[in-house]
Every structure is written in C-alpha cells, then in structure tokens.
Amino acid sequence: EKFNLSNEPHVNMAIEDHMKRRYYTWRYNLHQKFLAYGSEEALENRPQTVGEDDWNYLVQLWQKDEWKKSSAKNKENRKKLKITHCAGTKAFSRIRYENIL
C-alpha cells in the first residue's frame, strides 16, 4: 500500500534476498544471546521478540551435537579461505570477466 512495486522477477528477487539477509542476521543475533547464557539460563532469558515455542526450538537445535559438529566444521573451513569475499553479490569470476572487457 505504501510502496508501488512492480511484480517483476528482478524486483521480487531483490526483496527476497533482502529478507533472507535480515532473517540470517536476526537468527545470528539470537544465537549470540544464547551463547551469552548457559543452556538452562538461555531458556529462562528468552528475548521478548521471540515466541516461547520458537525460542525453545532454537535452544534445542543449538544444543544438538550434530549442529555443534557442523558449526565447528564450518568455522574451520572459513579459516582456510585465502581471500575473504567482500564484493557484495558479485562473484569473483564475474568481476574478473567485467574487468577484462
């Protein structure tokens, strides 16, 4: 109602990408709050913006050994990167191609 957006694929994709980034950031911030407390304390200190069922689900997820193992593996893989990607949504190969032209 407030915005007059066209219903074109590139507009929808941009909106969806923005919402994904917002969701990942929100979930990352929740995980940081979880880490600030112990497991039991985290259940008692639920953020007001998160429903009780959702918070319980996330706390249980973050306590699972499978999730911890996957998280540790991802941290190690990120440490092995020689170049940190800082070009936004463009892949290095696309930037290289554009610079050749």
mmCIF file of N, CA, C and O in Angstrom:
data_model
loop_
_atom_site.group_PDB
_atom_site.id
_atom_site.type_symbol
_atom_site.label_atom_id
_atom_site.label_comp_id
_atom_site.label_asym_id
_atom_site.label_seq_id
_atom_site.Cartn_x
_atom_site.Cartn_y
_atom_site.Cartn_z
ATOM 1 N N GLU A 1 0.822 -1.176 0.000
ATOM 2 C CA GLU A 1 0.000 0.000 0.000
ATOM 3 C C GLU A 1 0.879 1.257 0.000
ATOM 4 O O GLU A 1 0.612 2.211 -0.702
ATOM 5 N N LYS A 2 1.953 1.214 0.802
ATOM 6 C CA LYS A 2 2.821 2.378 0.906
ATOM 7 C C LYS A 2 3.769 2.478 -0.282
ATOM 8 O O LYS A 2 4.171 3.560 -0.682
ATOM 9 N N PHE A 3 4.146 1.332 -0.833
ATOM 10 C CA PHE A 3 5.091 1.295 -1.937
ATOM 11 C C PHE A 3 4.397 0.779 -3.188
ATOM 12 O O PHE A 3 3.590 -0.128 -3.137
ATOM 13 N N ASN A 4 4.763 1.332 -4.301
ATOM 14 C CA ASN A 4 4.212 0.890 -5.574
ATOM 15 C C ASN A 4 5.305 0.111 -6.301
ATOM 16 O O ASN A 4 6.045 0.679 -7.109
ATOM 17 N N LEU A 5 5.427 -1.181 -6.003
ATOM 18 C CA LEU A 5 6.462 -2.022 -6.595
ATOM 19 C C LEU A 5 5.875 -2.849 -7.724
ATOM 20 O O LEU A 5 4.773 -3.378 -7.613
ATOM 21 N N SER A 6 6.630 -2.953 -8.798
ATOM 22 C CA SER A 6 6.167 -3.778 -9.908
ATOM 23 C C SER A 6 6.354 -5.250 -9.555
ATOM 24 O O SER A 6 7.206 -5.607 -8.748
ATOM 25 N N ASN A 7 5.556 -6.082 -10.139
ATOM 26 C CA ASN A 7 5.619 -7.517 -9.868
ATOM 27 C C ASN A 7 6.501 -8.199 -10.915
ATOM 28 O O ASN A 7 6.073 -9.104 -11.607
ATOM 29 N N GLU A 8 7.734 -7.739 -11.004
ATOM 30 C CA GLU A 8 8.678 -8.294 -11.956
ATOM 31 C C GLU A 8 9.656 -9.203 -11.232
ATOM 32 O O GLU A 8 9.928 -9.003 -10.042
ATOM 33 N N PRO A 9 10.200 -10.190 -11.932
ATOM 34 C CA PRO A 9 11.091 -11.160 -11.275
ATOM 35 C C PRO A 9 12.284 -10.535 -10.562
ATOM 36 O O PRO A 9 12.624 -10.930 -9.449
ATOM 37 N N HIS A 10 12.933 -9.531 -11.178
ATOM 38 C CA HIS A 10 14.111 -8.943 -10.541
ATOM 39 C C HIS A 10 13.745 -8.174 -9.269
ATOM 40 O O HIS A 10 14.505 -8.150 -8.312
ATOM 41 N N VAL A 11 12.561 -7.579 -9.230
ATOM 42 C CA VAL A 11 12.109 -6.872 -8.033
ATOM 43 C C VAL A 11 11.809 -7.882 -6.932
ATOM 44 O O VAL A 11 12.225 -7.714 -5.779
ATOM 45 N N ASN A 12 11.104 -8.949 -7.276
ATOM 46 C CA ASN A 12 10.787 -9.984 -6.292
ATOM 47 C C ASN A 12 12.051 -10.634 -5.747
ATOM 48 O O ASN A 12 12.146 -10.926 -4.556
ATOM 49 N N MET A 13 13.042 -10.865 -6.626
ATOM 50 C CA MET A 13 14.288 -11.480 -6.197
ATOM 51 C C MET A 13 15.051 -10.551 -5.241
ATOM 52 O O MET A 13 15.606 -10.999 -4.237
ATOM 53 N N ALA A 14 15.061 -9.263 -5.521
ATOM 54 C CA ALA A 14 15.741 -8.301 -4.652
ATOM 55 C C ALA A 14 15.088 -8.257 -3.275
ATOM 56 O O ALA A 14 15.777 -8.226 -2.250
ATOM 57 N N ILE A 15 13.771 -8.265 -3.249
ATOM 58 C CA ILE A 15 13.049 -8.251 -1.974
ATOM 59 C C ILE A 15 13.333 -9.535 -1.197
ATOM 60 O O ILE A 15 13.600 -9.503 0.005
ATOM 61 N N GLU A 16 13.299 -10.668 -1.885
ATOM 62 C CA GLU A 16 13.558 -11.943 -1.227
ATOM 63 C C GLU A 16 14.984 -12.007 -0.675
ATOM 64 O O GLU A 16 15.198 -12.456 0.449
ATOM 65 N N ASP A 17 15.961 -11.532 -1.435
ATOM 66 C CA ASP A 17 17.352 -11.512 -0.966
ATOM 67 C C ASP A 17 17.504 -10.634 0.268
ATOM 68 O O ASP A 17 18.208 -10.990 1.219
ATOM 69 N N HIS A 18 16.849 -9.487 0.250
ATOM 70 C CA HIS A 18 16.908 -8.593 1.406
ATOM 71 C C HIS A 18 16.302 -9.263 2.642
ATOM 72 O O HIS A 18 16.872 -9.187 3.735
ATOM 73 N N MET A 19 15.176 -9.920 2.461
ATOM 74 C CA MET A 19 14.526 -10.590 3.591
ATOM 75 C C MET A 19 15.375 -11.743 4.122
ATOM 76 O O MET A 19 15.422 -11.979 5.330
ATOM 77 N N LYS A 20 16.051 -12.466 3.230
ATOM 78 C CA LYS A 20 16.938 -13.540 3.667
ATOM 79 C C LYS A 20 18.061 -12.992 4.539
ATOM 80 O O LYS A 20 18.376 -13.555 5.582
ATOM 81 N N ARG A 21 18.674 -11.895 4.103
ATOM 82 C CA ARG A 21 19.758 -11.296 4.886
ATOM 83 C C ARG A 21 19.260 -10.849 6.253
ATOM 84 O O ARG A 21 19.941 -11.021 7.263
ATOM 85 N N ARG A 22 18.080 -10.263 6.282
ATOM 86 C CA ARG A 22 17.507 -9.828 7.559
ATOM 87 C C ARG A 22 17.267 -11.022 8.486
ATOM 88 O O ARG A 22 17.527 -10.960 9.683
ATOM 89 N N TYR A 23 16.752 -12.121 7.915
ATOM 90 C CA TYR A 23 16.489 -13.319 8.705
ATOM 91 C C TYR A 23 17.789 -13.891 9.250
ATOM 92 O O TYR A 23 17.874 -14.233 10.434
ATOM 93 N N TYR A 24 18.821 -14.020 8.413
ATOM 94 C CA TYR A 24 20.105 -14.577 8.868
ATOM 95 C C TYR A 24 20.721 -13.715 9.963
ATOM 96 O O TYR A 24 21.273 -14.229 10.939
ATOM 97 N N THR A 25 20.616 -12.406 9.825
ATOM 98 C CA THR A 25 21.146 -11.503 10.843
ATOM 99 C C THR A 25 20.376 -11.648 12.140
ATOM 100 O O THR A 25 20.964 -11.701 13.226
ATOM 101 N N TRP A 26 19.056 -11.717 12.031
ATOM 102 C CA TRP A 26 18.207 -11.882 13.223
ATOM 103 C C TRP A 26 18.550 -13.177 13.950
ATOM 104 O O TRP A 26 18.717 -13.192 15.160
ATOM 105 N N ARG A 27 18.695 -14.266 13.198
ATOM 106 C CA ARG A 27 18.994 -15.553 13.811
ATOM 107 C C ARG A 27 20.398 -15.556 14.415
ATOM 108 O O ARG A 27 20.629 -16.127 15.473
ATOM 109 N N TYR A 28 21.355 -14.907 13.741
ATOM 110 C CA TYR A 28 22.710 -14.799 14.281
ATOM 111 C C TYR A 28 22.678 -14.059 15.626
ATOM 112 O O TYR A 28 23.320 -14.483 16.587
ATOM 113 N N ASN A 29 21.933 -12.964 15.692
ATOM 114 C CA ASN A 29 21.841 -12.209 16.946
ATOM 115 C C ASN A 29 21.206 -13.036 18.055
ATOM 116 O O ASN A 29 21.626 -12.949 19.216
ATOM 117 N N LEU A 30 20.207 -13.836 17.709
ATOM 118 C CA LEU A 30 19.610 -14.726 18.709
ATOM 119 C C LEU A 30 20.627 -15.741 19.208
ATOM 120 O O LEU A 30 20.693 -16.039 20.401
ATOM 121 N N HIS A 31 21.430 -16.270 18.305
ATOM 122 C CA HIS A 31 22.437 -17.251 18.702
ATOM 123 C C HIS A 31 23.478 -16.618 19.623
ATOM 124 O O HIS A 31 23.943 -17.251 20.573
ATOM 125 N N GLN A 32 23.825 -15.365 19.370
ATOM 126 C CA GLN A 32 24.774 -14.674 20.242
ATOM 127 C C GLN A 32 24.193 -14.517 21.651
ATOM 128 O O GLN A 32 24.913 -14.656 22.648
ATOM 129 N N LYS A 33 22.895 -14.246 21.739
ATOM 130 C CA LYS A 33 22.245 -14.152 23.046
ATOM 131 C C LYS A 33 22.248 -15.508 23.739
ATOM 132 O O LYS A 33 22.439 -15.602 24.945
ATOM 133 N N PHE A 34 22.026 -16.562 22.969
ATOM 134 C CA PHE A 34 22.060 -17.915 23.520
ATOM 135 C C PHE A 34 23.444 -18.221 24.088
ATOM 136 O O PHE A 34 23.579 -18.772 25.178
ATOM 137 N N LEU A 35 24.485 -17.855 23.345
ATOM 138 C CA LEU A 35 25.857 -18.139 23.788
ATOM 139 C C LEU A 35 26.241 -17.344 25.031
ATOM 140 O O LEU A 35 27.106 -17.780 25.801
ATOM 141 N N ALA A 36 25.617 -16.199 25.235
ATOM 142 C CA ALA A 36 25.927 -15.381 26.404
ATOM 143 C C ALA A 36 25.475 -16.046 27.707
ATOM 144 O O ALA A 36 26.004 -15.747 28.776
ATOM 145 N N TYR A 37 24.516 -16.954 27.588
ATOM 146 C CA TYR A 37 23.993 -17.672 28.756
ATOM 147 C C TYR A 37 24.382 -19.137 28.650
ATOM 148 O O TYR A 37 24.805 -19.607 27.606
ATOM 149 N N GLY A 38 24.198 -19.867 29.732
ATOM 150 C CA GLY A 38 24.300 -21.319 29.672
ATOM 151 C C GLY A 38 23.019 -21.860 29.065
ATOM 152 O O GLY A 38 22.059 -21.125 28.841
ATOM 153 N N SER A 39 22.976 -23.142 28.820
ATOM 154 C CA SER A 39 21.813 -23.742 28.176
ATOM 155 C C SER A 39 20.525 -23.513 28.951
ATOM 156 O O SER A 39 19.505 -23.118 28.389
ATOM 157 N N GLU A 40 20.561 -23.767 30.225
ATOM 158 C CA GLU A 40 19.352 -23.610 31.039
ATOM 159 C C GLU A 40 19.011 -22.140 31.238
ATOM 160 O O GLU A 40 17.847 -21.767 31.236
ATOM 161 N N GLU A 41 20.033 -21.316 31.411
ATOM 162 C CA GLU A 41 19.789 -19.884 31.577
ATOM 163 C C GLU A 41 19.170 -19.276 30.316
ATOM 164 O O GLU A 41 18.369 -18.357 30.401
ATOM 165 N N ALA A 42 19.580 -19.787 29.168
ATOM 166 C CA ALA A 42 19.063 -19.253 27.901
ATOM 167 C C ALA A 42 17.558 -19.474 27.805
ATOM 168 O O ALA A 42 16.833 -18.602 27.318
ATOM 169 N N LEU A 43 17.075 -20.621 28.262
ATOM 170 C CA LEU A 43 15.633 -20.886 28.233
ATOM 171 C C LEU A 43 14.882 -19.883 29.105
ATOM 172 O O LEU A 43 13.778 -19.453 28.758
ATOM 173 N N GLU A 44 15.477 -19.506 30.223
ATOM 174 C CA GLU A 44 14.831 -18.577 31.143
ATOM 175 C C GLU A 44 14.907 -17.124 30.657
ATOM 176 O O GLU A 44 14.103 -16.292 31.064
ATOM 177 N N ASN A 45 15.884 -16.829 29.821
ATOM 178 C CA ASN A 45 16.103 -15.452 29.358
ATOM 179 C C ASN A 45 15.740 -15.297 27.885
ATOM 180 O O ASN A 45 16.520 -14.793 27.081
ATOM 181 N N ARG A 46 14.564 -15.701 27.536
ATOM 182 C CA ARG A 46 14.074 -15.618 26.157
ATOM 183 C C ARG A 46 13.896 -14.157 25.763
ATOM 184 O O ARG A 46 13.336 -13.360 26.507
ATOM 185 N N PRO A 47 14.380 -13.779 24.567
ATOM 186 C CA PRO A 47 14.126 -12.412 24.085
ATOM 187 C C PRO A 47 12.624 -12.174 23.922
ATOM 188 O O PRO A 47 11.884 -13.075 23.526
ATOM 189 N N GLN A 48 12.184 -10.986 24.217
ATOM 190 C CA GLN A 48 10.753 -10.673 24.170
ATOM 191 C C GLN A 48 10.189 -10.743 22.759
ATOM 192 O O GLN A 48 8.992 -10.946 22.585
ATOM 193 N N THR A 49 11.044 -10.577 21.768
ATOM 194 C CA THR A 49 10.574 -10.565 20.377
ATOM 195 C C THR A 49 10.414 -11.963 19.791
ATOM 196 O O THR A 49 10.000 -12.106 18.642
ATOM 197 N N VAL A 50 10.728 -13.000 20.575
ATOM 198 C CA VAL A 50 10.668 -14.379 20.076
ATOM 199 C C VAL A 50 9.637 -15.149 20.880
ATOM 200 O O VAL A 50 9.611 -15.074 22.115
ATOM 201 N N GLY A 51 8.808 -15.896 20.179
ATOM 202 C CA GLY A 51 7.812 -16.724 20.846
ATOM 203 C C GLY A 51 8.470 -17.829 21.659
ATOM 204 O O GLY A 51 9.577 -18.276 21.354
ATOM 205 N N GLU A 52 7.783 -18.277 22.679
ATOM 206 C CA GLU A 52 8.351 -19.296 23.565
ATOM 207 C C GLU A 52 8.650 -20.597 22.823
ATOM 208 O O GLU A 52 9.713 -21.190 23.014
ATOM 209 N N ASP A 53 7.736 -21.049 21.973
ATOM 210 C CA ASP A 53 7.966 -22.280 21.216
ATOM 211 C C ASP A 53 9.151 -22.145 20.277
ATOM 212 O O ASP A 53 9.970 -23.062 20.161
ATOM 213 N N ASP A 54 9.252 -21.000 19.617
ATOM 214 C CA ASP A 54 10.373 -20.774 18.696
ATOM 215 C C ASP A 54 11.701 -20.750 19.441
ATOM 216 O O ASP A 54 12.694 -21.321 18.982
ATOM 217 N N TRP A 55 11.741 -20.084 20.578
ATOM 218 C CA TRP A 55 12.980 -20.000 21.359
ATOM 219 C C TRP A 55 13.387 -21.379 21.871
ATOM 220 O O TRP A 55 14.564 -21.750 21.807
ATOM 221 N N ASN A 56 12.415 -22.147 22.349
ATOM 222 C CA ASN A 56 12.723 -23.500 22.825
ATOM 223 C C ASN A 56 13.289 -24.360 21.691
ATOM 224 O O ASN A 56 14.236 -25.119 21.896
ATOM 225 N N TYR A 57 12.697 -24.223 20.500
ATOM 226 C CA TYR A 57 13.193 -24.974 19.340
ATOM 227 C C TYR A 57 14.646 -24.599 19.026
ATOM 228 O O TYR A 57 15.491 -25.466 18.808
ATOM 229 N N LEU A 58 14.932 -23.294 18.994
ATOM 230 C CA LEU A 58 16.284 -22.851 18.664
ATOM 231 C C LEU A 58 17.295 -23.289 19.714
ATOM 232 O O LEU A 58 18.401 -23.729 19.374
ATOM 233 N N VAL A 59 16.938 -23.184 20.981
ATOM 234 C CA VAL A 59 17.858 -23.608 22.055
ATOM 235 C C VAL A 59 18.147 -25.098 21.933
ATOM 236 O O VAL A 59 19.304 -25.526 22.033
ATOM 237 N N GLN A 60 17.128 -25.903 21.675
ATOM 238 C CA GLN A 60 17.343 -27.338 21.500
ATOM 239 C C GLN A 60 18.193 -27.616 20.267
ATOM 240 O O GLN A 60 19.058 -28.492 20.296
ATOM 241 N N LEU A 61 17.975 -26.880 19.202
ATOM 242 C CA LEU A 61 18.763 -27.044 17.985
ATOM 243 C C LEU A 61 20.229 -26.747 18.251
ATOM 244 O O LEU A 61 21.115 -27.511 17.858
ATOM 245 N N TRP A 62 20.507 -25.629 18.914
ATOM 246 C CA TRP A 62 21.885 -25.220 19.167
ATOM 247 C C TRP A 62 22.600 -26.122 20.171
ATOM 248 O O TRP A 62 23.818 -26.103 20.255
ATOM 249 N N GLN A 63 21.861 -26.925 20.908
ATOM 250 C CA GLN A 63 22.473 -27.854 21.867
ATOM 251 C C GLN A 63 22.790 -29.206 21.249
ATOM 252 O O GLN A 63 23.540 -29.981 21.834
ATOM 253 N N LYS A 64 22.263 -29.511 20.087
ATOM 254 C CA LYS A 64 22.471 -30.820 19.466
ATOM 255 C C LYS A 64 23.922 -30.986 19.035
ATOM 256 O O LYS A 64 24.535 -30.062 18.499
ATOM 257 N N ASP A 65 24.449 -32.181 19.249
ATOM 258 C CA ASP A 65 25.826 -32.481 18.862
ATOM 259 C C ASP A 65 26.024 -32.360 17.353
ATOM 260 O O ASP A 65 27.071 -31.897 16.891
ATOM 261 N N GLU A 66 25.023 -32.759 16.588
ATOM 262 C CA GLU A 66 25.104 -32.678 15.130
ATOM 263 C C GLU A 66 25.276 -31.223 14.677
ATOM 264 O O GLU A 66 26.088 -30.928 13.804
ATOM 265 N N TRP A 67 24.529 -30.310 15.290
ATOM 266 C CA TRP A 67 24.629 -28.902 14.928
ATOM 267 C C TRP A 67 25.984 -28.342 15.343
ATOM 268 O O TRP A 67 26.614 -27.585 14.586
ATOM 269 N N LYS A 68 26.446 -28.713 16.538
ATOM 270 C CA LYS A 68 27.744 -28.235 17.017
ATOM 271 C C LYS A 68 28.877 -28.731 16.121
ATOM 272 O O LYS A 68 29.806 -27.982 15.820
ATOM 273 N N LYS A 69 28.781 -29.981 15.686
ATOM 274 C CA LYS A 69 29.804 -30.552 14.807
ATOM 275 C C LYS A 69 29.834 -29.815 13.472
ATOM 276 O O LYS A 69 30.902 -29.452 12.966
ATOM 277 N N SER A 70 28.670 -29.567 12.895
ATOM 278 C CA SER A 70 28.571 -28.852 11.630
ATOM 279 C C SER A 70 29.091 -27.425 11.777
ATOM 280 O O SER A 70 29.812 -26.916 10.907
ATOM 281 N N SER A 71 28.771 -26.779 12.867
ATOM 282 C CA SER A 71 29.216 -25.410 13.112
ATOM 283 C C SER A 71 30.739 -25.351 13.238
ATOM 284 O O SER A 71 31.387 -24.463 12.669
ATOM 285 N N ALA A 72 31.314 -26.285 13.960
ATOM 286 C CA ALA A 72 32.774 -26.318 14.126
ATOM 287 C C ALA A 72 33.465 -26.552 12.786
ATOM 288 O O ALA A 72 34.490 -25.919 12.480
ATOM 289 N N LYS A 73 32.905 -27.432 11.977
ATOM 290 C CA LYS A 73 33.480 -27.717 10.658
ATOM 291 C C LYS A 73 33.422 -26.471 9.769
ATOM 292 O O LYS A 73 34.391 -26.157 9.070
ATOM 293 N N ASN A 74 32.304 -25.755 9.795
ATOM 294 C CA ASN A 74 32.171 -24.541 9.002
ATOM 295 C C ASN A 74 33.160 -23.464 9.451
ATOM 296 O O ASN A 74 33.720 -22.742 8.621
ATOM 297 N N LYS A 75 33.387 -23.355 10.750
ATOM 298 C CA LYS A 75 34.362 -22.384 11.262
ATOM 299 C C LYS A 75 35.758 -22.698 10.746
ATOM 300 O O LYS A 75 36.496 -21.798 10.331
ATOM 301 N N GLU A 76 36.115 -23.969 10.767
ATOM 302 C CA GLU A 76 37.430 -24.376 10.268
ATOM 303 C C GLU A 76 37.569 -24.091 8.775
ATOM 304 O O GLU A 76 38.616 -23.622 8.320
ATOM 305 N N ASN A 77 36.526 -24.365 8.019
ATOM 306 C CA ASN A 77 36.573 -24.104 6.580
ATOM 307 C C ASN A 77 36.712 -22.615 6.273
ATOM 308 O O ASN A 77 37.423 -22.232 5.347
ATOM 309 N N ARG A 78 36.038 -21.769 7.059
ATOM 310 C CA ARG A 78 36.161 -20.324 6.844
ATOM 311 C C ARG A 78 37.567 -19.832 7.147
ATOM 312 O O ARG A 78 38.062 -18.907 6.509
ATOM 313 N N LYS A 79 38.237 -20.455 8.114
ATOM 314 C CA LYS A 79 39.613 -20.065 8.448
ATOM 315 C C LYS A 79 40.580 -20.392 7.315
ATOM 316 O O LYS A 79 41.613 -19.753 7.176
ATOM 317 N N LYS A 80 40.233 -21.370 6.486
ATOM 318 C CA LYS A 80 41.112 -21.797 5.402
ATOM 319 C C LYS A 80 41.022 -20.892 4.171
ATOM 320 O O LYS A 80 41.850 -21.005 3.277
ATOM 321 N N LEU A 81 40.041 -20.017 4.120
ATOM 322 C CA LEU A 81 39.889 -19.146 2.965
ATOM 323 C C LEU A 81 41.086 -18.217 2.837
ATOM 324 O O LEU A 81 41.504 -17.588 3.806
ATOM 325 N N LYS A 82 41.645 -18.145 1.642
ATOM 326 C CA LYS A 82 42.782 -17.262 1.411
ATOM 327 C C LYS A 82 42.317 -15.838 1.153
ATOM 328 O O LYS A 82 43.013 -14.881 1.470
ATOM 329 N N ILE A 83 41.151 -15.700 0.544
ATOM 330 C CA ILE A 83 40.603 -14.389 0.223
ATOM 331 C C ILE A 83 39.180 -14.314 0.783
ATOM 332 O O ILE A 83 38.363 -15.174 0.503
ATOM 333 N N THR A 84 38.928 -13.292 1.546
ATOM 334 C CA THR A 84 37.589 -13.086 2.064
ATOM 335 C C THR A 84 36.763 -12.359 1.017
ATOM 336 O O THR A 84 37.182 -11.336 0.489
ATOM 337 N N HIS A 85 35.595 -12.881 0.720
ATOM 338 C CA HIS A 85 34.738 -12.283 -0.295
ATOM 339 C C HIS A 85 34.144 -10.996 0.246
ATOM 340 O O HIS A 85 33.484 -10.989 1.277
ATOM 341 N N CYS A 86 34.415 -9.900 -0.441
ATOM 342 C CA CYS A 86 33.914 -8.604 0.024
ATOM 343 C C CYS A 86 33.347 -7.787 -1.131
ATOM 344 O O CYS A 86 33.308 -6.565 -1.073
ATOM 345 N N ALA A 87 32.931 -8.476 -2.186
ATOM 346 C CA ALA A 87 32.438 -7.781 -3.372
ATOM 347 C C ALA A 87 30.915 -7.777 -3.445
ATOM 348 O O ALA A 87 30.352 -7.624 -4.516
ATOM 349 N N GLY A 88 30.267 -7.979 -2.352
ATOM 350 C CA GLY A 88 28.809 -7.976 -2.359
ATOM 351 C C GLY A 88 28.263 -9.221 -3.017
ATOM 352 O O GLY A 88 28.728 -10.329 -2.768
ATOM 353 N N THR A 89 27.286 -9.042 -3.892
ATOM 354 C CA THR A 89 26.623 -10.191 -4.504
ATOM 355 C C THR A 89 27.316 -10.680 -5.766
ATOM 356 O O THR A 89 26.933 -11.707 -6.312
ATOM 357 N N LYS A 90 28.328 -9.963 -6.226
ATOM 358 C CA LYS A 90 29.036 -10.384 -7.438
ATOM 359 C C LYS A 90 30.096 -11.428 -7.108
ATOM 360 O O LYS A 90 30.879 -11.258 -6.176
ATOM 361 N N ALA A 91 30.132 -12.471 -7.902
ATOM 362 C CA ALA A 91 31.157 -13.498 -7.746
ATOM 363 C C ALA A 91 32.483 -12.968 -8.290
ATOM 364 O O ALA A 91 32.516 -12.098 -9.165
ATOM 365 N N PHE A 92 33.589 -13.493 -7.770
ATOM 366 C CA PHE A 92 34.904 -13.069 -8.240
ATOM 367 C C PHE A 92 35.041 -13.287 -9.744
ATOM 368 O O PHE A 92 35.618 -12.469 -10.456
ATOM 369 N N SER A 93 34.516 -14.397 -10.241
ATOM 370 C CA SER A 93 34.637 -14.696 -11.667
ATOM 371 C C SER A 93 33.910 -13.646 -12.510
ATOM 372 O O SER A 93 34.386 -13.258 -13.578
ATOM 373 N N ARG A 94 32.784 -13.168 -12.042
ATOM 374 C CA ARG A 94 32.048 -12.132 -12.775
ATOM 375 C C ARG A 94 32.817 -10.823 -12.779
ATOM 376 O O ARG A 94 32.897 -10.134 -13.807
ATOM 377 N N ILE A 95 33.410 -10.450 -11.659
ATOM 378 C CA ILE A 95 34.201 -9.223 -11.578
ATOM 379 C C ILE A 95 35.397 -9.298 -12.516
ATOM 380 O O ILE A 95 35.711 -8.360 -13.237
ATOM 381 N N ARG A 96 36.062 -10.468 -12.516
ATOM 382 C CA ARG A 96 37.217 -10.672 -13.395
ATOM 383 C C ARG A 96 36.796 -10.525 -14.854
ATOM 384 O O ARG A 96 37.467 -9.869 -15.643
ATOM 385 N N TYR A 97 35.670 -11.119 -15.232
ATOM 386 C CA TYR A 97 35.174 -11.043 -16.606
ATOM 387 C C TYR A 97 34.863 -9.607 -16.999
ATOM 388 O O TYR A 97 35.214 -9.144 -18.078
ATOM 389 N N GLU A 98 34.214 -8.868 -16.087
ATOM 390 C CA GLU A 98 33.868 -7.476 -16.374
ATOM 391 C C GLU A 98 35.113 -6.598 -16.512
ATOM 392 O O GLU A 98 35.116 -5.649 -17.276
ATOM 393 N N ASN A 99 36.158 -6.896 -15.764
ATOM 394 C CA ASN A 99 37.394 -6.111 -15.850
ATOM 395 C C ASN A 99 38.164 -6.389 -17.135
ATOM 396 O O ASN A 99 38.946 -5.560 -17.577
ATOM 397 N N ILE A 100 37.958 -7.557 -17.721
ATOM 398 C CA ILE A 100 38.624 -7.906 -18.979
ATOM 399 C C ILE A 100 38.030 -7.098 -20.120
ATOM 400 O O ILE A 100 38.713 -6.682 -21.034
ATOM 401 N N LEU A 101 36.716 -6.890 -20.062
ATOM 402 C CA LEU A 101 36.032 -6.156 -21.148
ATOM 403 C C LEU A 101 36.382 -4.732 -21.167
ATOM 404 O O LEU A 101 36.720 -3.892 -20.826
#
